[in-house]
CSV table of C-alpha atoms in Angstrom, one decimal:
chain,number,residue,atom,x,y,z
A,38,MET,CA,65.3,-126.2,83.4
A,39,LYS,CA,66.8,-128.3,86.1
A,40,LEU,CA,64.8,-129.3,89.1
A,41,LYS,CA,66.9,-127.4,91.6
A,42,HIS,CA,66.6,-124.2,89.5
A,43,ARG,CA,62.8,-124.7,89.2
A,44,LEU,CA,62.6,-125.2,93.0
A,45,SER,CA,64.6,-122.0,93.5
A,46,LEU,CA,62.3,-120.1,91.1
A,47,TYR,CA,59.1,-121.4,92.8
A,48,SER,CA,60.5,-120.6,96.2
A,49,LEU,CA,61.4,-117.1,95.0
A,50,ILE,CA,58.0,-116.5,93.6
A,51,ILE,CA,56.2,-117.8,96.7
A,52,PHE,CA,58.4,-115.8,99.1
A,53,SER,CA,58.1,-112.7,96.9
A,54,VAL,CA,54.3,-112.8,97.2
A,55,VAL,CA,54.5,-113.4,100.9
A,56,ILE,CA,57.0,-110.6,101.5
A,57,VAL,CA,55.0,-108.1,99.4
A,58,VAL,CA,51.8,-109.0,101.3
A,59,ILE,CA,53.5,-108.7,104.7
A,60,SER,CA,55.2,-105.5,103.7
A,61,ALA,CA,51.9,-104.0,102.5
A,62,ILE,CA,50.2,-105.1,105.7
A,63,ILE,CA,53.0,-103.5,107.8
A,64,TYR,CA,52.9,-100.3,105.7
A,65,PHE,CA,49.2,-99.7,105.8
A,66,SER,CA,48.9,-100.7,109.4
A,67,PHE,CA,51.6,-98.2,110.3
A,68,TYR,CA,49.9,-95.6,108.1
A,69,ASN,CA,46.5,-96.0,109.8
A,70,THR,CA,48.0,-96.1,113.3
A,71,MET,CA,50.1,-93.0,112.7
A,72,GLU,CA,47.2,-91.1,111.0
A,73,ARG,CA,44.9,-91.8,114.0
A,74,LYS,CA,47.6,-90.7,116.3
A,75,GLU,CA,48.2,-87.5,114.4
A,76,LEU,CA,44.5,-86.7,114.2
A,77,LYS,CA,44.1,-87.4,117.9
A,78,SER,CA,47.0,-85.1,118.7
A,79,LEU,CA,45.5,-82.4,116.4
A,80,GLU,CA,42.1,-82.7,118.2
A,81,SER,CA,43.9,-81.9,121.5
A,82,LYS,CA,45.4,-78.9,119.8
A,83,SER,CA,42.0,-77.8,118.6
A,84,VAL,CA,40.6,-77.9,122.1
A,85,LEU,CA,43.7,-75.9,123.3
A,86,ALA,CA,43.1,-73.3,120.5
A,87,ALA,CA,39.4,-73.0,121.4
A,88,ILE,CA,40.2,-72.3,125.1
A,89,PHE,CA,42.8,-69.8,124.1
A,90,TYR,CA,40.6,-67.8,121.7
A,91,LEU,CA,37.1,-68.2,123.2
A,92,ASP,CA,37.6,-68.6,127.0
A,93,GLN,CA,39.9,-65.7,127.5
A,94,ASP,CA,37.2,-63.8,129.4
A,95,GLU,CA,36.7,-66.7,131.7
A,96,LEU,CA,40.4,-67.3,132.6
A,97,SER,CA,42.8,-65.3,134.8
A,98,SER,CA,45.7,-63.6,133.1
A,99,MET,CA,48.1,-66.2,134.5
A,100,GLU,CA,46.0,-69.1,133.3
A,101,HIS,CA,45.6,-67.5,129.9
A,102,GLU,CA,49.3,-66.9,129.6
A,103,ASP,CA,49.9,-70.6,130.5
A,104,ILE,CA,47.5,-71.6,127.7
A,105,ARG,CA,49.3,-69.2,125.3
A,106,ALA,CA,52.6,-70.9,126.1
A,107,GLN,CA,51.2,-74.4,125.6
A,108,LEU,CA,49.6,-73.3,122.3
A,109,ALA,CA,52.8,-71.7,121.1
A,110,LYS,CA,54.7,-74.9,121.9
A,111,ASN,CA,52.2,-77.2,120.1
A,112,ILE,CA,50.8,-75.3,117.1
A,113,SER,CA,51.3,-72.1,115.2
A,114,ARG,CA,48.5,-69.6,115.1
A,115,LYS,CA,48.9,-69.7,111.3
A,116,ASN,CA,47.3,-73.2,111.4
A,117,ILE,CA,44.2,-72.1,113.5
A,118,ALA,CA,40.9,-70.7,112.4
A,119,VAL,CA,37.8,-69.9,114.4
A,120,TYR,CA,34.5,-69.7,112.6
A,121,SER,CA,31.0,-68.7,113.7
A,122,VAL,CA,28.1,-71.0,113.0
A,123,ASP,CA,27.2,-69.0,109.9
A,124,GLY,CA,30.7,-69.8,108.4
A,125,LYS,CA,32.5,-66.5,109.0
A,126,GLN,CA,36.0,-66.6,110.3
A,127,VAL,CA,36.2,-64.6,113.6
A,128,ASN,CA,39.7,-65.4,114.8
A,129,GLY,CA,42.9,-67.2,114.0
A,130,LYS,CA,45.5,-66.6,111.3
A,131,LEU,CA,44.6,-69.6,109.0
A,132,THR,CA,43.1,-67.8,106.1
A,133,HIS,CA,42.4,-68.5,102.4
A,134,ASP,CA,42.6,-72.3,102.8
A,135,ILE,CA,40.4,-73.8,100.1
A,136,ASN,CA,40.3,-77.2,101.8
A,137,ILE,CA,38.2,-75.7,104.7
A,138,SER,CA,34.9,-75.7,103.0
A,139,SER,CA,31.4,-74.9,104.2
A,140,VAL,CA,30.6,-78.6,103.8
A,141,PHE,CA,33.3,-79.4,106.3
A,142,LEU,CA,32.1,-76.7,108.7
A,143,SER,CA,28.6,-78.1,108.5
A,144,ASP,CA,29.9,-81.6,109.1
A,145,VAL,CA,31.7,-80.4,112.3
A,146,GLN,CA,28.5,-78.7,113.6
A,147,GLN,CA,26.5,-81.9,113.0
A,148,LYS,CA,29.1,-84.4,114.4
A,149,LYS,CA,30.7,-82.1,117.0
A,150,ILE,CA,34.1,-83.3,115.7
A,151,SER,CA,35.4,-84.1,112.3
A,152,SER,CA,38.7,-84.5,110.5
A,153,PHE,CA,40.3,-85.2,107.1
A,154,ALA,CA,43.7,-85.2,105.4
A,155,THR,CA,45.1,-84.0,102.2
A,156,ASN,CA,48.5,-84.7,100.6
A,157,ASP,CA,50.1,-81.8,102.6
A,158,PHE,CA,48.0,-81.4,105.8
A,159,PHE,CA,45.9,-83.0,108.5
A,160,TYR,CA,42.7,-81.0,109.4
A,161,ASN,CA,40.6,-81.2,112.5
A,162,GLY,CA,37.5,-79.3,113.5
A,163,ILE,CA,35.5,-79.2,116.8
A,164,PHE,CA,32.2,-77.6,117.7
A,165,TYR,CA,32.7,-75.4,120.7
A,166,LYS,CA,30.0,-73.8,122.8
A,167,ASP,CA,30.9,-70.6,124.6
A,168,ASN,CA,29.1,-67.9,126.5
A,169,GLN,CA,29.7,-65.7,123.5
A,170,GLY,CA,28.0,-68.2,121.2
A,171,ASP,CA,28.7,-71.4,119.2
A,172,PHE,CA,31.9,-71.7,117.1
A,173,VAL,CA,33.8,-74.1,114.9
A,174,VAL,CA,37.5,-74.3,115.7
A,175,VAL,CA,39.7,-75.7,112.9
A,176,THR,CA,43.3,-76.6,113.2
A,177,ARG,CA,45.7,-78.2,110.7
A,178,GLU,CA,49.1,-79.9,110.9
A,179,SER,CA,51.7,-80.3,108.1
A,180,LYS,CA,52.2,-83.9,106.9
A,181,THR,CA,55.9,-83.3,106.0
A,182,GLU,CA,57.2,-85.3,109.0
A,183,PHE,CA,54.5,-87.9,108.6
A,184,ASN,CA,55.3,-88.4,105.0
A,185,ASP,CA,59.0,-88.5,105.7
A,186,GLN,CA,58.4,-91.3,108.3
A,187,LEU,CA,56.3,-93.2,105.8
A,188,ASN,CA,58.9,-92.8,103.1
A,189,SER,CA,61.6,-94.1,105.5
A,190,LEU,CA,59.4,-97.1,106.3
A,191,LEU,CA,58.8,-97.7,102.7
A,192,GLN,CA,62.5,-97.6,101.9
A,193,ILE,CA,63.3,-99.9,104.8
A,194,LEU,CA,60.6,-102.4,103.7
A,195,THR,CA,61.9,-102.2,100.1
A,196,ILE,CA,65.5,-102.8,101.1
A,197,VAL,CA,64.6,-105.6,103.5
A,198,SER,CA,62.4,-107.2,100.9
A,199,ILE,CA,65.1,-107.1,98.2
A,200,ALA,CA,67.7,-108.4,100.6
A,201,SER,CA,65.4,-111.1,101.8
A,202,LEU,CA,64.6,-112.2,98.3
A,203,VAL,CA,68.4,-112.3,97.5
A,204,LEU,CA,69.0,-114.4,100.6
A,205,ILE,CA,66.1,-116.6,99.8
A,206,TYR,CA,67.3,-117.2,96.3
A,207,PHE,CA,70.8,-118.2,97.4
A,208,PHE,CA,69.4,-120.2,100.3
A,209,SER,CA,67.0,-122.0,98.0
A,210,GLN,CA,69.9,-122.7,95.6
A,211,PHE,CA,71.8,-124.2,98.5
A,212,LEU,CA,68.8,-126.2,99.6
A,213,GLY,CA,68.2,-127.3,96.0
A,214,TYR,CA,71.8,-128.5,95.8
A,215,ILE,CA,71.5,-130.4,99.0
A,216,ALA,CA,68.1,-131.9,98.0
A,217,TYR,CA,69.3,-132.7,94.5
A,218,GLN,CA,72.6,-134.2,95.6
A,219,PRO,CA,71.2,-137.7,96.1
A,220,ILE,CA,69.7,-137.6,92.7
A,221,ASN,CA,73.0,-136.5,91.2
A,222,ASN,CA,74.7,-139.4,92.9
A,223,ILE,CA,72.1,-141.7,91.4
A,224,ILE,CA,72.7,-140.3,88.0
A,225,ASN,CA,76.4,-140.6,88.3
A,226,GLN,CA,76.1,-144.2,89.5
A,227,ILE,CA,73.8,-145.1,86.6
A,228,LYS,CA,76.2,-143.4,84.1
A,229,LYS,CA,78.9,-145.9,85.2
A,230,ARG,CA,76.7,-148.9,84.5
A,231,ASN,CA,77.3,-151.0,81.5
A,232,THR,CA,76.4,-154.5,80.2
A,233,THR,CA,78.7,-156.1,82.7
A,234,ASN,CA,77.7,-154.3,85.9
A,235,PHE,CA,74.2,-153.0,85.2
A,236,GLN,CA,72.7,-155.4,87.8
A,237,GLU,CA,74.7,-153.8,90.7
A,238,PRO,CA,72.2,-152.1,93.1
A,239,LEU,CA,72.4,-148.3,93.6
A,240,GLN,CA,73.7,-147.3,97.1
A,241,LEU,CA,73.5,-144.0,98.9
A,242,LYS,CA,74.9,-143.3,102.3
A,243,LYS,CA,72.9,-140.2,103.0
A,244,SER,CA,69.4,-139.7,101.5
A,245,TYR,CA,65.8,-139.1,102.4
A,246,ALA,CA,62.6,-141.2,102.3
A,247,GLU,CA,61.5,-140.4,98.8
A,248,VAL,CA,64.9,-141.0,97.2
A,249,ASP,CA,65.2,-144.2,99.3
A,250,ASP,CA,61.9,-145.4,97.8
A,251,LEU,CA,63.1,-144.5,94.3
A,252,ILE,CA,66.4,-146.4,94.9
A,253,LYS,CA,64.5,-149.4,96.3
A,254,THR,CA,62.1,-149.5,93.3
A,255,TYR,CA,65.0,-149.1,90.9
A,256,ASN,CA,67.0,-151.9,92.5
A,257,GLN,CA,64.0,-154.2,92.4
A,258,PHE,CA,63.4,-153.3,88.7
A,259,ILE,CA,67.1,-153.9,87.8
A,260,ASP,CA,67.1,-157.1,89.8
A,261,GLN,CA,64.1,-158.3,87.7
A,262,ILE,CA,65.8,-157.3,84.5
A,263,ALA,CA,69.0,-159.1,85.6
A,264,GLN,CA,67.0,-162.2,86.3
A,265,THR,CA,65.4,-162.0,82.9
A,266,PHE,CA,68.8,-161.5,81.2
A,267,SER,CA,70.2,-164.4,83.3
A,268,ILE,CA,67.4,-166.6,82.1
A,269,GLN,CA,68.0,-165.5,78.6
A,270,LYS,CA,71.7,-166.1,78.8
A,271,ASN,CA,71.2,-169.5,80.5
A,272,PHE,CA,68.7,-170.5,77.9
A,273,ILE,CA,71.2,-169.7,75.1
A,274,ASP,CA,73.9,-171.6,77.0
A,275,TYR,CA,71.6,-174.5,77.4
A,276,VAL,CA,70.7,-174.5,73.7
A,277,SER,CA,74.3,-174.4,72.6
A,278,HIS,CA,75.4,-177.0,75.1
A,279,GLU,CA,72.5,-179.4,75.3
A,280,LEU,CA,71.6,-179.6,71.6
A,281,ARG,CA,75.2,-180.0,70.4
A,282,THR,CA,75.8,-183.3,72.1
A,283,PRO,CA,72.7,-185.3,70.9
A,284,ILE,CA,72.8,-183.7,67.4
A,285,THR,CA,76.5,-184.6,67.1
A,286,ALA,CA,75.7,-188.1,68.3
A,287,LEU,CA,72.9,-188.4,65.8
A,288,ILE,CA,75.0,-187.2,62.9
A,289,GLY,CA,77.9,-189.4,63.9
A,290,THR,CA,75.8,-192.5,64.2
A,291,LEU,CA,74.2,-191.9,60.8
A,292,GLU,CA,77.6,-191.3,59.2
A,293,VAL,CA,79.0,-194.5,60.6
A,294,THR,CA,75.9,-196.5,59.7
A,295,LYS,CA,75.9,-195.5,56.1
A,296,ASN,CA,79.5,-196.3,55.5
A,297,LYS,CA,78.8,-200.0,55.1
A,298,GLN,CA,76.1,-202.5,55.0
A,299,ARG,CA,74.9,-203.6,58.5
A,300,THR,CA,73.1,-206.6,59.7
A,301,SER,CA,69.5,-206.4,61.0
A,302,GLN,CA,70.7,-206.7,64.5
A,303,GLU,CA,73.2,-203.8,64.0
A,304,TYR,CA,70.5,-201.7,62.4
A,305,GLU,CA,68.3,-202.4,65.4
A,306,GLN,CA,71.0,-201.3,67.8
A,307,THR,CA,71.6,-198.2,65.7
A,308,LEU,CA,67.9,-197.4,65.8
A,309,LEU,CA,67.9,-197.9,69.6
A,310,ALA,CA,70.8,-195.5,69.9
A,311,LEU,CA,69.2,-192.9,67.6
A,312,ASN,CA,66.0,-193.3,69.6
A,313,GLN,CA,67.9,-192.6,72.8
A,314,TYR,CA,69.6,-189.6,71.3
A,315,THR,CA,66.3,-188.3,70.1
A,316,ASN,CA,64.7,-188.8,73.5
A,317,ASP,CA,67.6,-186.9,75.1
A,318,LEU,CA,67.2,-184.2,72.6
A,319,GLN,CA,63.4,-184.0,73.3
A,320,GLU,CA,64.0,-183.9,77.0
A,321,SER,CA,66.5,-181.1,76.6
A,322,LEU,CA,64.1,-179.2,74.4
A,323,ASP,CA,61.3,-179.6,77.0
A,324,GLN,CA,63.4,-178.3,79.7
A,325,MET,CA,64.6,-175.4,77.7
A,326,MET,CA,61.1,-174.5,76.5
A,327,LEU,CA,59.9,-174.7,80.1
A,328,LEU,CA,62.7,-172.3,81.2
A,329,SER,CA,62.0,-170.1,78.2
A,330,GLY,CA,58.3,-170.0,79.3
A,331,ALA,CA,59.5,-168.8,82.8
A,332,LYS,CA,61.2,-165.9,81.0
A,333,THR,CA,58.3,-164.7,78.9
A,334,SER,CA,55.1,-165.9,80.6
A,335,PHE,CA,56.0,-166.9,84.1
A,336,GLU,CA,52.6,-167.4,85.7
A,337,LEU,CA,52.2,-167.8,89.5
A,338,THR,CA,49.3,-169.6,91.1
A,339,MET,CA,48.6,-170.8,94.7
A,340,ILE,CA,50.1,-174.3,95.0
A,341,ARG,CA,50.8,-176.8,97.7
A,342,ILE,CA,54.5,-177.5,98.3
A,343,ASP,CA,53.8,-180.7,100.1
A,344,GLU,CA,51.9,-182.1,97.1
A,345,ILE,CA,54.9,-181.3,94.8
A,346,VAL,CA,57.3,-182.9,97.2
A,347,TRP,CA,55.3,-186.1,97.4
A,348,LYS,CA,55.0,-186.2,93.6
A,349,VAL,CA,58.8,-185.8,93.3
A,350,ILE,CA,59.4,-188.5,95.9
A,351,GLU,CA,56.9,-190.8,94.1
A,352,ASN,CA,58.8,-190.3,90.8
A,353,ALA,CA,62.2,-190.9,92.4
A,354,THR,CA,60.9,-194.1,94.0
A,355,LEU,CA,59.3,-195.4,90.9
A,356,TYR,CA,62.0,-194.6,88.3
A,357,HIS,CA,65.2,-194.8,90.5
A,358,GLN,CA,64.1,-197.2,93.2
A,359,ALA,CA,65.3,-194.5,95.6
A,360,LYS,CA,65.4,-195.0,99.4
A,361,ILE,CA,63.9,-191.9,100.9
A,362,ASP,CA,63.1,-191.1,104.5
A,363,VAL,CA,60.4,-188.3,104.8
A,364,ASP,CA,59.9,-186.3,108.0
A,365,PHE,CA,57.1,-183.8,107.9
A,366,GLN,CA,57.2,-181.6,111.1
A,367,VAL,CA,54.7,-178.9,109.9
A,368,GLN,CA,51.6,-178.5,112.0
A,369,ASN,CA,49.9,-175.7,110.2
A,370,ILE,CA,48.9,-176.9,106.7
A,371,HIS,CA,48.6,-173.3,105.5
A,372,THR,CA,52.4,-173.1,105.7
A,373,PHE,CA,52.5,-175.3,102.6
A,374,ASN,CA,50.5,-172.7,100.5
A,375,TYR,CA,52.8,-170.8,98.2
A,376,GLN,CA,52.6,-168.6,95.1
A,377,GLY,CA,54.6,-170.4,92.4
A,378,ASN,CA,54.7,-172.3,89.1
A,379,GLU,CA,54.1,-176.0,89.8
A,380,LYS,CA,56.0,-177.4,86.8
A,381,LEU,CA,59.1,-175.3,87.4
A,382,LEU,CA,59.3,-176.2,91.1
A,383,GLU,CA,58.7,-179.9,90.3
A,384,LEU,CA,61.6,-179.7,87.8
A,385,ALA,CA,63.9,-178.0,90.3
A,386,LEU,CA,63.1,-180.4,93.2
A,387,ASN,CA,63.5,-183.4,90.8
A,388,ASN,CA,67.0,-182.1,89.9
A,389,ILE,CA,68.0,-181.7,93.5
A,390,LEU,CA,66.6,-185.1,94.6
A,391,PHE,CA,68.1,-186.9,91.5
A,392,ASN,CA,71.6,-185.4,92.4
A,393,ALA,CA,71.2,-186.7,95.9
A,394,ILE,CA,70.3,-190.2,94.7
A,395,LYS,CA,73.0,-190.3,92.0
A,396,TYR,CA,75.9,-189.0,94.0
A,397,SER,CA,75.1,-191.2,97.0
A,398,ASP,CA,74.9,-194.4,94.9
A,399,ASN,CA,71.2,-194.7,95.8
A,400,LYS,CA,71.8,-194.7,99.6
A,401,LEU,CA,69.2,-193.3,102.0
A,402,VAL,CA,68.1,-189.7,101.3
A,403,LYS,CA,66.4,-187.9,104.1
A,404,ILE,CA,63.8,-185.2,103.3
A,405,THR,CA,62.7,-182.9,106.2
A,406,LEU,CA,59.9,-180.3,106.1
A,407,PHE,CA,59.6,-178.0,109.0
A,408,GLU,CA,58.5,-174.4,109.9
A,409,GLU,CA,60.8,-171.7,111.2
A,410,ASP,CA,59.7,-168.1,111.9
A,411,GLY,CA,56.4,-168.8,110.1
A,412,LYS,CA,58.2,-169.8,106.9
A,413,LEU,CA,58.6,-173.3,105.3
A,414,GLN,CA,62.0,-175.0,105.3
A,415,LEU,CA,62.9,-178.0,103.2
A,416,HIS,CA,66.1,-180.0,103.8
A,417,ILE,CA,67.4,-182.8,101.5
A,418,ALA,CA,70.3,-184.7,103.0
A,419,ASP,CA,72.2,-187.5,101.3
A,420,GLN,CA,75.1,-189.8,102.3
A,421,GLY,CA,77.0,-189.4,99.1
A,422,ILE,CA,80.4,-188.2,98.0
A,423,GLY,CA,79.7,-184.6,99.2
A,424,ILE,CA,81.1,-181.4,97.7
A,425,LEU,CA,84.7,-180.3,98.0
A,426,GLU,CA,85.1,-177.0,99.8
A,427,ASP,CA,86.9,-175.4,96.8
A,428,ASP,CA,83.8,-176.3,94.6
A,429,LEU,CA,81.1,-174.8,96.8
A,430,GLU,CA,81.3,-171.3,95.4
A,431,HIS,CA,81.1,-172.6,91.8
A,432,ILE,CA,78.6,-175.3,92.3
A,433,LYS,CA,75.6,-173.2,91.1
A,434,GLN,CA,77.3,-172.1,87.8
A,435,ASN,CA,76.2,-173.4,84.5
A,436,PHE,CA,77.9,-176.7,83.4
A,437,PHE,CA,80.1,-176.8,86.4
A,438,ARG,CA,80.9,-180.2,87.8
A,439,GLY,CA,82.7,-181.0,91.0
A,440,GLN,CA,86.3,-182.4,91.0
A,441,ASN,CA,85.0,-185.6,92.6
A,442,THR,CA,82.3,-186.3,90.1
A,443,LYS,CA,84.4,-187.7,87.2
A,444,GLN,CA,83.0,-191.2,87.6
A,445,TYR,CA,79.4,-190.0,87.4
A,446,GLN,CA,77.5,-189.1,84.3
A,447,GLY,CA,76.2,-185.6,84.1
A,448,LYS,CA,76.1,-182.3,82.2
A,449,GLY,CA,76.3,-179.7,85.0
A,450,ILE,CA,73.0,-178.0,84.3
A,451,GLY,CA,70.6,-179.6,86.8
A,452,LEU,CA,71.7,-177.7,89.8
A,453,SER,CA,72.1,-174.4,87.9
A,454,MET,CA,68.6,-174.7,86.5
A,455,ALA,CA,67.2,-175.5,89.9
A,456,HIS,CA,69.0,-172.4,91.3
A,457,ILE,CA,67.5,-170.2,88.7
A,458,ILE,CA,64.0,-171.5,89.3
A,459,PHE,CA,64.4,-171.1,93.1
A,460,LYS,CA,65.6,-167.6,92.6
A,461,LEU,CA,62.6,-166.7,90.5
A,462,HIS,CA,60.4,-168.0,93.3
A,463,GLN,CA,62.3,-166.2,96.0
A,464,ILE,CA,63.4,-169.4,97.6
A,465,ASP,CA,66.8,-169.3,99.2
A,466,LEU,CA,69.0,-172.2,98.2
A,467,GLN,CA,72.0,-173.2,100.4
A,468,ILE,CA,74.3,-176.2,99.8
A,469,VAL,CA,76.5,-177.2,102.7
A,470,PRO,CA,78.4,-180.4,103.6
A,471,ASN,CA,76.3,-182.9,105.6
A,472,LYS,CA,78.6,-184.1,108.3
A,473,PRO,CA,80.0,-186.6,108.6
A,474,VAL,CA,79.3,-187.6,104.9
A,475,GLY,CA,77.2,-186.3,102.1
A,476,THR,CA,75.5,-183.0,101.1
A,477,LEU,CA,72.7,-181.0,102.7
A,478,VAL,CA,70.5,-178.9,100.5
A,479,LYS,CA,68.5,-176.2,102.4
A,480,LEU,CA,65.5,-174.5,100.9
A,481,LYS,CA,64.0,-171.5,102.7
A,482,PHE,CA,60.7,-170.3,101.2
A,483,LYS,CA,60.0,-166.6,101.4
A,484,HIS,CA,56.4,-165.8,100.9
A,485,PHE,CA,55.7,-162.9,98.5
């Protein structure tokens, strides 16, 4: 059963119970109120009958005639009986009514007034003292009109209840459609996803808080999956690209070497070349295994960004004799604290700094660390060849090399690898021209 139909069913059941309870309360309240009203009215008629039958000797003929007219207007004498205290009927035309028992007459004498009802009549009895003696005056009233009113009320409540349930059903269906519409939109968007666009976030113009939370959670989940797929794809690309070159060089060198006898010096040169190819292969494997580790067991710990930066600067100075100007403008040392993977961040910063050194022909590189809106910012500015405007949108892609980098050795994976690592750490990477010359790399750390 669909959710909207289930909601309609639940709403119908709940409102059915509520309507039945309210209808029952209305019915029985009306019944009790009308019954009390009828018995009270019948009591007044009993008093009027007692005056007519028992106080005739105490009233003038005019007064007695007035009582007769009131009695005739309110109750028939066929519904009046006057009994003595010993239970004998002494007046009235109400005879042979099995509902008027001696028990009832005794109850009236004890309580002075009593009443009861059957399916067809209301009965009332009053104890009346007269100069002629003590009497019990009993009157009755047909319940036909009373029952007709109750039946009419019951019919009205039934019709209103059924009509209300029908309206509630269709209204709940309509509300279910409205409430379920965002979910339908989500389902339709997901159905259109495939291997090429699955990472696109879900978007809804009109929704409500719970669905917004669902969309937000889904988009975050898909983003994580997309990152994992991206790492996997990049890893495969790196394997196919990085291993092909050194392996081809190794095979080619071995083939050339075995074609003819070589001198000792030529063998030494060949061994040095093979050793270089092997080292390149080992370095590529280390990088790929490190990136593969980020995919499967990416562990985050609390690290110090400034310590990693100093380590990268030290390596650049030691191995590349780099000229680096460092400007630390951070006053609060806690700003350097960050959740991340030290090896991955060191690799990424090494790639960024090495590019700055290489493409500036070892000119001065300036590193600036500062705080903005409570978040750490890292800028690396060089005075190199810069990046052409047409290349800016492609510079982070795998194996892409700028049009002005032909004379520099490179494979086009350093920056793309750094971009992936920064993205995994929620570090925003921006690359812009550094006027008047060179390139400016901006890193914005987002604490998470």
